[in-house]
PDB file of C-alpha atoms in Angstrom:
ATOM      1  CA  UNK A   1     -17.661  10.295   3.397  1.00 50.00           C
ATOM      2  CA  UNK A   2     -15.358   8.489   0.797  1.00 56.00           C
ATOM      3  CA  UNK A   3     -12.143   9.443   2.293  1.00 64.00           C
ATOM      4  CA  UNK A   4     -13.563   8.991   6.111  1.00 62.00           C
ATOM      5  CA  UNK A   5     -14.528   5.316   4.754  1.00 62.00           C
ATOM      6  CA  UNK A   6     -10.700   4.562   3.518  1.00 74.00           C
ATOM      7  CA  UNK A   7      -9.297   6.062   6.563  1.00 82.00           C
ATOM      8  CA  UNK A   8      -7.306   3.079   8.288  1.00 83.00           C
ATOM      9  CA  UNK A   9      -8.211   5.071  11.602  1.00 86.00           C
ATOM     10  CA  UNK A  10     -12.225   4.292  10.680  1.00 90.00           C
ATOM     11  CA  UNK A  11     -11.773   1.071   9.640  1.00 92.00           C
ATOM     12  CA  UNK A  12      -9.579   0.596  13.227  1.00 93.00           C
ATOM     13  CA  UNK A  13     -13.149   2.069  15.029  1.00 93.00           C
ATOM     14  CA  UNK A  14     -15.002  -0.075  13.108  1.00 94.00           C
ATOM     15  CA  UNK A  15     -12.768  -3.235  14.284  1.00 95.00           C
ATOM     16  CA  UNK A  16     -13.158  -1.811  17.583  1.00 95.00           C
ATOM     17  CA  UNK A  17     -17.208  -1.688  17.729  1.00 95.00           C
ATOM     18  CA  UNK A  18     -18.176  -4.665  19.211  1.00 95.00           C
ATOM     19  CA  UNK A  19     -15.531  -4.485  22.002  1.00 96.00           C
ATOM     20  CA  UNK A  20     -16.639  -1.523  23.446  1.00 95.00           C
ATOM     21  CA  UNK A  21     -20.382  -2.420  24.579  1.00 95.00           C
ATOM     22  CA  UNK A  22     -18.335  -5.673  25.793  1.00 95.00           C
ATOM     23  CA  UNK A  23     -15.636  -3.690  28.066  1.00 95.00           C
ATOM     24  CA  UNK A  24     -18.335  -1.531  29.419  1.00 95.00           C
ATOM     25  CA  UNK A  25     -20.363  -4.267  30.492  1.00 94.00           C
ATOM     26  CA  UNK A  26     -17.825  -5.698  32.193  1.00 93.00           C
ATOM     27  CA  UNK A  27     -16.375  -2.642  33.924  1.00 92.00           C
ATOM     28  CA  UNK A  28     -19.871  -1.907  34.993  1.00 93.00           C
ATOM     29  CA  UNK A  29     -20.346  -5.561  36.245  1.00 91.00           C
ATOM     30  CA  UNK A  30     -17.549  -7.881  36.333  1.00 89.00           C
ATOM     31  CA  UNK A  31     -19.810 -10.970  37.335  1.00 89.00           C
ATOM     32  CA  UNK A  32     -21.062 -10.970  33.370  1.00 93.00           C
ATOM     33  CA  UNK A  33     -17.427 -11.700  32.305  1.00 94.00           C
ATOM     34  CA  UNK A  34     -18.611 -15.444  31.355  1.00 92.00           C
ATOM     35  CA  UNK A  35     -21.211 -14.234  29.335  1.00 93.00           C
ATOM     36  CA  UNK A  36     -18.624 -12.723  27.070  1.00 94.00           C
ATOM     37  CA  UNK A  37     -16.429 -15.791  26.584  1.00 94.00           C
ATOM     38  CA  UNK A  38     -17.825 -16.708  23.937  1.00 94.00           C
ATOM     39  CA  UNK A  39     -18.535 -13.619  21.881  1.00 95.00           C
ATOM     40  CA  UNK A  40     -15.017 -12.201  22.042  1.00 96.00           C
ATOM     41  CA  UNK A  41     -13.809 -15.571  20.684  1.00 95.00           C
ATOM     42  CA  UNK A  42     -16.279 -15.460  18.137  1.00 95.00           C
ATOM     43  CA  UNK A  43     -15.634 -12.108  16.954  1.00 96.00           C
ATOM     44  CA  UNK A  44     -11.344 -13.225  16.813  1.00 97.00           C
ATOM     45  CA  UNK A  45     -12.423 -16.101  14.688  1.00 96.00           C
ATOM     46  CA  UNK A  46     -14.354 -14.419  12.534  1.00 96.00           C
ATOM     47  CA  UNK A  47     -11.892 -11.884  11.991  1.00 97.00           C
ATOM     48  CA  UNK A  48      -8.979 -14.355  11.335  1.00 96.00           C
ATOM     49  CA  UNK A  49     -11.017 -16.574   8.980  1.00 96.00           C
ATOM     50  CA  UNK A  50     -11.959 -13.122   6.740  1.00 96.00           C
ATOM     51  CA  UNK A  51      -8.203 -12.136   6.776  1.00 95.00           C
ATOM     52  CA  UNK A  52      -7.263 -15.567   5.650  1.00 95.00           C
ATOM     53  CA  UNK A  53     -10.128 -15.504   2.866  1.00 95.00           C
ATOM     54  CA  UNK A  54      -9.328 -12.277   1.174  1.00 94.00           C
ATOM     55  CA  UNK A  55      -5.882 -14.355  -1.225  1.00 91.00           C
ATOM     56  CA  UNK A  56      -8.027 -17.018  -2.211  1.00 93.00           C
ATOM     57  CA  UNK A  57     -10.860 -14.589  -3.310  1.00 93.00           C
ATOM     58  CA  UNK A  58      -8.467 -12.233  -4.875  1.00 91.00           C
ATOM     59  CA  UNK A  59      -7.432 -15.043  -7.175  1.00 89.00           C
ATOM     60  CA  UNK A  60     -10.421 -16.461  -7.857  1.00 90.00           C
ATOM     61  CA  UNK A  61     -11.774 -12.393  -8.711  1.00 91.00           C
ATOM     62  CA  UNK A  62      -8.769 -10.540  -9.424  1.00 87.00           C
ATOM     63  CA  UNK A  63     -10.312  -7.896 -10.773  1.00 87.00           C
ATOM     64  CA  UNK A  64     -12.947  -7.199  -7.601  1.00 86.00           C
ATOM     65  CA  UNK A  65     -12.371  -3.577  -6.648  1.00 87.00           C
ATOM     66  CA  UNK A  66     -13.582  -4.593  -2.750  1.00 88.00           C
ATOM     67  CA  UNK A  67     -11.220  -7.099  -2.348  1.00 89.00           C
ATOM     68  CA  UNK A  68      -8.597  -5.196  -3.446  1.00 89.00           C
ATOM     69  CA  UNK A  69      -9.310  -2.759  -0.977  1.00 89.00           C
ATOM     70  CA  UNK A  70     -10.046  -5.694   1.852  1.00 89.00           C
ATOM     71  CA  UNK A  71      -6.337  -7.016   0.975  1.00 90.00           C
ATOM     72  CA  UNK A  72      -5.152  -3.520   2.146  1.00 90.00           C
ATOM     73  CA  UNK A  73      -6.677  -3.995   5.328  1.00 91.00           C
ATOM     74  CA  UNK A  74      -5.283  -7.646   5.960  1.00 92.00           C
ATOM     75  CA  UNK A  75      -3.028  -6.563   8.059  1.00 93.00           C
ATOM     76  CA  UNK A  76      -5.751  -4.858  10.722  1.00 94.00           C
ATOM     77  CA  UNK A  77      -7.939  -7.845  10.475  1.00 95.00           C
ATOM     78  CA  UNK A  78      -5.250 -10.142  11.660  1.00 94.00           C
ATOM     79  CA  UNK A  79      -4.308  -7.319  14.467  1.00 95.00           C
ATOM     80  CA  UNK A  80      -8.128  -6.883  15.536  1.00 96.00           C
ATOM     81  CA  UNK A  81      -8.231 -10.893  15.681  1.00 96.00           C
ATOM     82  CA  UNK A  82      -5.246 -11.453  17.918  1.00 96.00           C
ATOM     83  CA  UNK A  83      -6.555  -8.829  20.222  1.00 97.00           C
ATOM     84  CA  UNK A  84     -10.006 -10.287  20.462  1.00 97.00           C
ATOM     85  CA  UNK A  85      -8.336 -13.214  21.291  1.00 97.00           C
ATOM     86  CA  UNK A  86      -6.343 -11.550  23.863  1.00 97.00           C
ATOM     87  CA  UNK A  87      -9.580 -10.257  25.331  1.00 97.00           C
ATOM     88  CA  UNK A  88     -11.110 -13.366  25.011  1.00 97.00           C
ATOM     89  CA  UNK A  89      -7.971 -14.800  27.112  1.00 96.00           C
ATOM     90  CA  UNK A  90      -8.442 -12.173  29.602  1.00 95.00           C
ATOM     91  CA  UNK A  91     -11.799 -12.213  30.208  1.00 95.00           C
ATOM     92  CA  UNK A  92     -10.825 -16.076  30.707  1.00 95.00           C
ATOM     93  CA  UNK A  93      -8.727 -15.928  33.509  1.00 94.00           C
ATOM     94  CA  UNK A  94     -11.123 -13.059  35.147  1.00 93.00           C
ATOM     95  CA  UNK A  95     -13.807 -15.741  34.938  1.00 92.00           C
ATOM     96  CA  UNK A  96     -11.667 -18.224  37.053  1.00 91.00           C
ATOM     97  CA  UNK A  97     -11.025 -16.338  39.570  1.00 88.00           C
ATOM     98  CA  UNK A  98      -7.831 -18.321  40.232  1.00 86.00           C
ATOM     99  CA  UNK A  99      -4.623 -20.346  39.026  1.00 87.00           C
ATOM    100  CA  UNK A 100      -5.839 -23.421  40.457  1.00 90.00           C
ATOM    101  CA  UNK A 101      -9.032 -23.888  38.580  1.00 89.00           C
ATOM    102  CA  UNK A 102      -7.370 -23.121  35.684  1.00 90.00           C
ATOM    103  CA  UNK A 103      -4.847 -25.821  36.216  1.00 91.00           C
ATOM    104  CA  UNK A 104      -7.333 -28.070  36.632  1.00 91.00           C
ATOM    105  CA  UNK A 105      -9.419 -27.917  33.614  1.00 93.00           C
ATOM    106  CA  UNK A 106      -6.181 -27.258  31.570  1.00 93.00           C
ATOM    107  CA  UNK A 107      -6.070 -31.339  30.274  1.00 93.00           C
ATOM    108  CA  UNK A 108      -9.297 -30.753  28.477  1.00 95.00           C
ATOM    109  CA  UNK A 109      -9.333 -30.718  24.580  1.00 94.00           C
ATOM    110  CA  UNK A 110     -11.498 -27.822  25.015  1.00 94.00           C
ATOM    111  CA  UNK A 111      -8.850 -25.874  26.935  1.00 95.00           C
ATOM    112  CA  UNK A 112      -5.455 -26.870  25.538  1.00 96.00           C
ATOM    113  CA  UNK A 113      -6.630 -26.822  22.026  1.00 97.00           C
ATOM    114  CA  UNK A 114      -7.215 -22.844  22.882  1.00 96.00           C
ATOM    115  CA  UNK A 115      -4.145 -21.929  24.768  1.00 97.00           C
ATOM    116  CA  UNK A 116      -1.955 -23.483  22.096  1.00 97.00           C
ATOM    117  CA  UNK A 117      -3.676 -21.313  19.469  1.00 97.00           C
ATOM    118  CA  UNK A 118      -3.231 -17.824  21.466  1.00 97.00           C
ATOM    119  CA  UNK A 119       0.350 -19.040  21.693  1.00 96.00           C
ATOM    120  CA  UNK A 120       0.586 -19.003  18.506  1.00 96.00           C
ATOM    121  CA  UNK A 121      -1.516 -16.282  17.976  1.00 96.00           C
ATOM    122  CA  UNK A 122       1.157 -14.101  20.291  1.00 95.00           C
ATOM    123  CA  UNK A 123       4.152 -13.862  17.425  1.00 94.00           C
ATOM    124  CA  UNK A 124       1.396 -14.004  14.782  1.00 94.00           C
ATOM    125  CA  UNK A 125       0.240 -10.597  16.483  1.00 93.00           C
ATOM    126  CA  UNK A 126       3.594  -9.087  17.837  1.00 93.00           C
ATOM    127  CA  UNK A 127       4.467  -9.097  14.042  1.00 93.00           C
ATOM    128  CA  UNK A 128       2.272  -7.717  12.014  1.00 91.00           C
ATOM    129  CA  UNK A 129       3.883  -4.539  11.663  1.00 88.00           C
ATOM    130  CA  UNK A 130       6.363  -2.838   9.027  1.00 89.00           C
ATOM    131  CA  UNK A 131       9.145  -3.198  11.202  1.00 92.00           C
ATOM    132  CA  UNK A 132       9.047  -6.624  11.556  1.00 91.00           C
ATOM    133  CA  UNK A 133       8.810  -7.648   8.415  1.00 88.00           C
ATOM    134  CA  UNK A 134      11.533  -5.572   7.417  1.00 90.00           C
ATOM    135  CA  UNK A 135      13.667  -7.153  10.611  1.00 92.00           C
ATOM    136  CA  UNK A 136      12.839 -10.696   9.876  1.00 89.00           C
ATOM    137  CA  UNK A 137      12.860 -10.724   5.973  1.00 89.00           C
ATOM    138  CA  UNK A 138      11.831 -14.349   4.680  1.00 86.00           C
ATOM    139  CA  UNK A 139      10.994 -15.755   8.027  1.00 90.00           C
ATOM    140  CA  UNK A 140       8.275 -13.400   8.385  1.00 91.00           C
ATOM    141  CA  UNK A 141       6.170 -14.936   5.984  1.00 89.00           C
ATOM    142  CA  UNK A 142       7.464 -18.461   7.281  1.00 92.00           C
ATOM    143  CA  UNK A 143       6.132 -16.907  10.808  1.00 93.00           C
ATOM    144  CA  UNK A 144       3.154 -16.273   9.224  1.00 91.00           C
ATOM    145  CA  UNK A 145       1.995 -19.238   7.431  1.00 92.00           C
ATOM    146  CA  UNK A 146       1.395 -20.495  11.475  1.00 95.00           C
ATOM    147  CA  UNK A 147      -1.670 -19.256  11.507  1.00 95.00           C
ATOM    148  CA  UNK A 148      -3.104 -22.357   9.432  1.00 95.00           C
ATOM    149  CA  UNK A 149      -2.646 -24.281  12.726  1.00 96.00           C
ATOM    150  CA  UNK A 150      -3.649 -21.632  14.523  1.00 96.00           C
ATOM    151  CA  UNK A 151      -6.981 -21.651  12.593  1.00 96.00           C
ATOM    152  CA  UNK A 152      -7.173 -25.873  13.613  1.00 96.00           C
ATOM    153  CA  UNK A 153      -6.641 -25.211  16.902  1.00 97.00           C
ATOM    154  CA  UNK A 154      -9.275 -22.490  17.077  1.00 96.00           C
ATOM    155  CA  UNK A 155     -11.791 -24.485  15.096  1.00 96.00           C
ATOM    156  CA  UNK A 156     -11.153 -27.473  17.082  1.00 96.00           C
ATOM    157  CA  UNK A 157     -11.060 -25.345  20.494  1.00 96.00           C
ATOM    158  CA  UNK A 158     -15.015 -24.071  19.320  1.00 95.00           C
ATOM    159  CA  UNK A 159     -16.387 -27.322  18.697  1.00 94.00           C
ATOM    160  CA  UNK A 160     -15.014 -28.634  21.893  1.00 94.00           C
ATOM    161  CA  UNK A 161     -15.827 -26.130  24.209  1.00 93.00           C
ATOM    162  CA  UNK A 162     -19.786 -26.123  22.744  1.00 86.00           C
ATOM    163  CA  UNK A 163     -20.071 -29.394  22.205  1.00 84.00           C
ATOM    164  CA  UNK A 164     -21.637 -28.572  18.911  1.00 82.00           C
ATOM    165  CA  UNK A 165     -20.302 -29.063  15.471  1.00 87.00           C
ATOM    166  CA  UNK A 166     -23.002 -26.418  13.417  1.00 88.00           C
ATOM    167  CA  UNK A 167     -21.963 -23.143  14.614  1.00 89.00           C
ATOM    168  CA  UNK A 168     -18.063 -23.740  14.392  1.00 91.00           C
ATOM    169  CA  UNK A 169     -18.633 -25.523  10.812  1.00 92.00           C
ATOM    170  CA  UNK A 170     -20.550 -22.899   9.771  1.00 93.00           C
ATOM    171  CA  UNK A 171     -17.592 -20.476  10.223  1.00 93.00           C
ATOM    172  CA  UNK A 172     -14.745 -22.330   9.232  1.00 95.00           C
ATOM    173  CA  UNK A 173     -16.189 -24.342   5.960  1.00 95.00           C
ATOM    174  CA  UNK A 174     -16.244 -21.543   3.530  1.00 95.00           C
ATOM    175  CA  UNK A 175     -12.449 -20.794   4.669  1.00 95.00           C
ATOM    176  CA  UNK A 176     -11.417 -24.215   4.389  1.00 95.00           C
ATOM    177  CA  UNK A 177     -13.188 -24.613   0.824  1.00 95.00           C
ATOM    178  CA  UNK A 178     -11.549 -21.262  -0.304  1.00 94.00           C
ATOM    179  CA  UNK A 179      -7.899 -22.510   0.679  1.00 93.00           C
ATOM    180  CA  UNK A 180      -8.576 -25.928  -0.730  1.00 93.00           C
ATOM    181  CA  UNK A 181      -9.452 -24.251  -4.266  1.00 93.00           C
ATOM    182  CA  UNK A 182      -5.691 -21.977  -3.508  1.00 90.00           C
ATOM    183  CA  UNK A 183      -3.979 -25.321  -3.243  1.00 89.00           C
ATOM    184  CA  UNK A 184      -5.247 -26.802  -6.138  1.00 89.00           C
ATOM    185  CA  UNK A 185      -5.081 -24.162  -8.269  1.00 86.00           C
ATOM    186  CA  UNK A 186      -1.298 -23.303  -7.464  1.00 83.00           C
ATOM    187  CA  UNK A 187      -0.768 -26.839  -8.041  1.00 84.00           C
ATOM    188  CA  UNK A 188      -2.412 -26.731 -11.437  1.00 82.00           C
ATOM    189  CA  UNK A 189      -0.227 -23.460 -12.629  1.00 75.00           C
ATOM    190  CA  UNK A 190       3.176 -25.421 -11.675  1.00 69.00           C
ATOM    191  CA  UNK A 191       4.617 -25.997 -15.190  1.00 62.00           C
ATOM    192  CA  UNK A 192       4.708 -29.319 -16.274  1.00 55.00           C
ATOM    193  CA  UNK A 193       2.275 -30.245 -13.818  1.00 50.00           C
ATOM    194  CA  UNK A 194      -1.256 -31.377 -14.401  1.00 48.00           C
ATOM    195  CA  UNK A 195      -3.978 -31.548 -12.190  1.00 41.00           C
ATOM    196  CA  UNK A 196      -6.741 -34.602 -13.585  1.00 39.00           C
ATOM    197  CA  UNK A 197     -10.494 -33.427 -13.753  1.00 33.00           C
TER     198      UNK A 197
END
């Protein structure tokens, strides 16, 4: 059971789970495709904002054995969240039936807000492999550190398309308090640099 559980292949089914009863839903009946709007951007939220959590945690518990092993699974976290956003894209554009509606709605912070994010989201995703990284040496991480806007975007793309602050807050908080304790403590290890109480 211990080497099926560090398998990257199971922890790929596991990232996989909730987009199956989601696919055969709509393959079954394609009229339920709004339904699942939401959901499938939930699930690539939630996704990025644990991916983007495990470096903060690591540094404020270093020694946790499960984040260490999280951290090694970054990588398919921020994979499974670009493709849930893809999904979530798709599923989209299946729900409008056409260009023109599309077009039409496309002004609204709502809408805008979450195109620009899967843009970004597209090189984010494209990426995240060994090759890659190897190809584009320095920029990759440069590349990377887009998905802080990306994360904005999505956040503000949430709480505009609901209409309601709770749910989106309740997601994106703990993220944004982890990252503001990263800043400040890099800030307060730069020699000759101190941070006041």
């Amino acid at each position: 059971m211990g080497r099926a559980f560090s398998s990257k292949y199971f922890f790929w089914a596991v990232l996989a789970l909730p987009a199956i009863p989601m696919l055969v839903t709509v393959a079954s009946d394609p009229g339920k495709v709004e339904g699942l709007l939401h959901p499938t951007g939930e699930f690539a939220a939630r996704f990025m904002i644990i991916a983007m959590m495990i470096t903060p945690l690591r540094m404020m518990f270093p020694k946790a054995g499960w984040l260490n092993w999280l951290m090694r699974r970054r990588r398919p976290l921020g994979v499974a969240a670009f493709l849930y956003a893809l999904l979530h894209t798709v599923f989209y554009i299946v729900d409008s039936g056409a260009l023109q509606p599309m077009f039409e709605e496309f002004s609204r912070p709502g809408i805008w807000t979450g195109w620009l994010a899967f843009a970004i989201f597209i090189p984010l995703g494209l990426t995240s492999n060994n090759a890659s990284q190897r190809w584009l040496l320095a920029g990759w991480k440069t590349l990377q550190r887009f998905v802080y806007p990306a994360a904005v975007l999505t956040l503000l793309h949430w709480i505009f398309v609901r209409n309601n602050l709770g749910p989106a807050l309740v997601h994106f908080i703990p993220l944004a308090a982890l990252e503001a304790w990263r800043i400040w403590k890099s800030l307060s290890n730069r020699p000759g640099q101190r941070i006041a109480a």
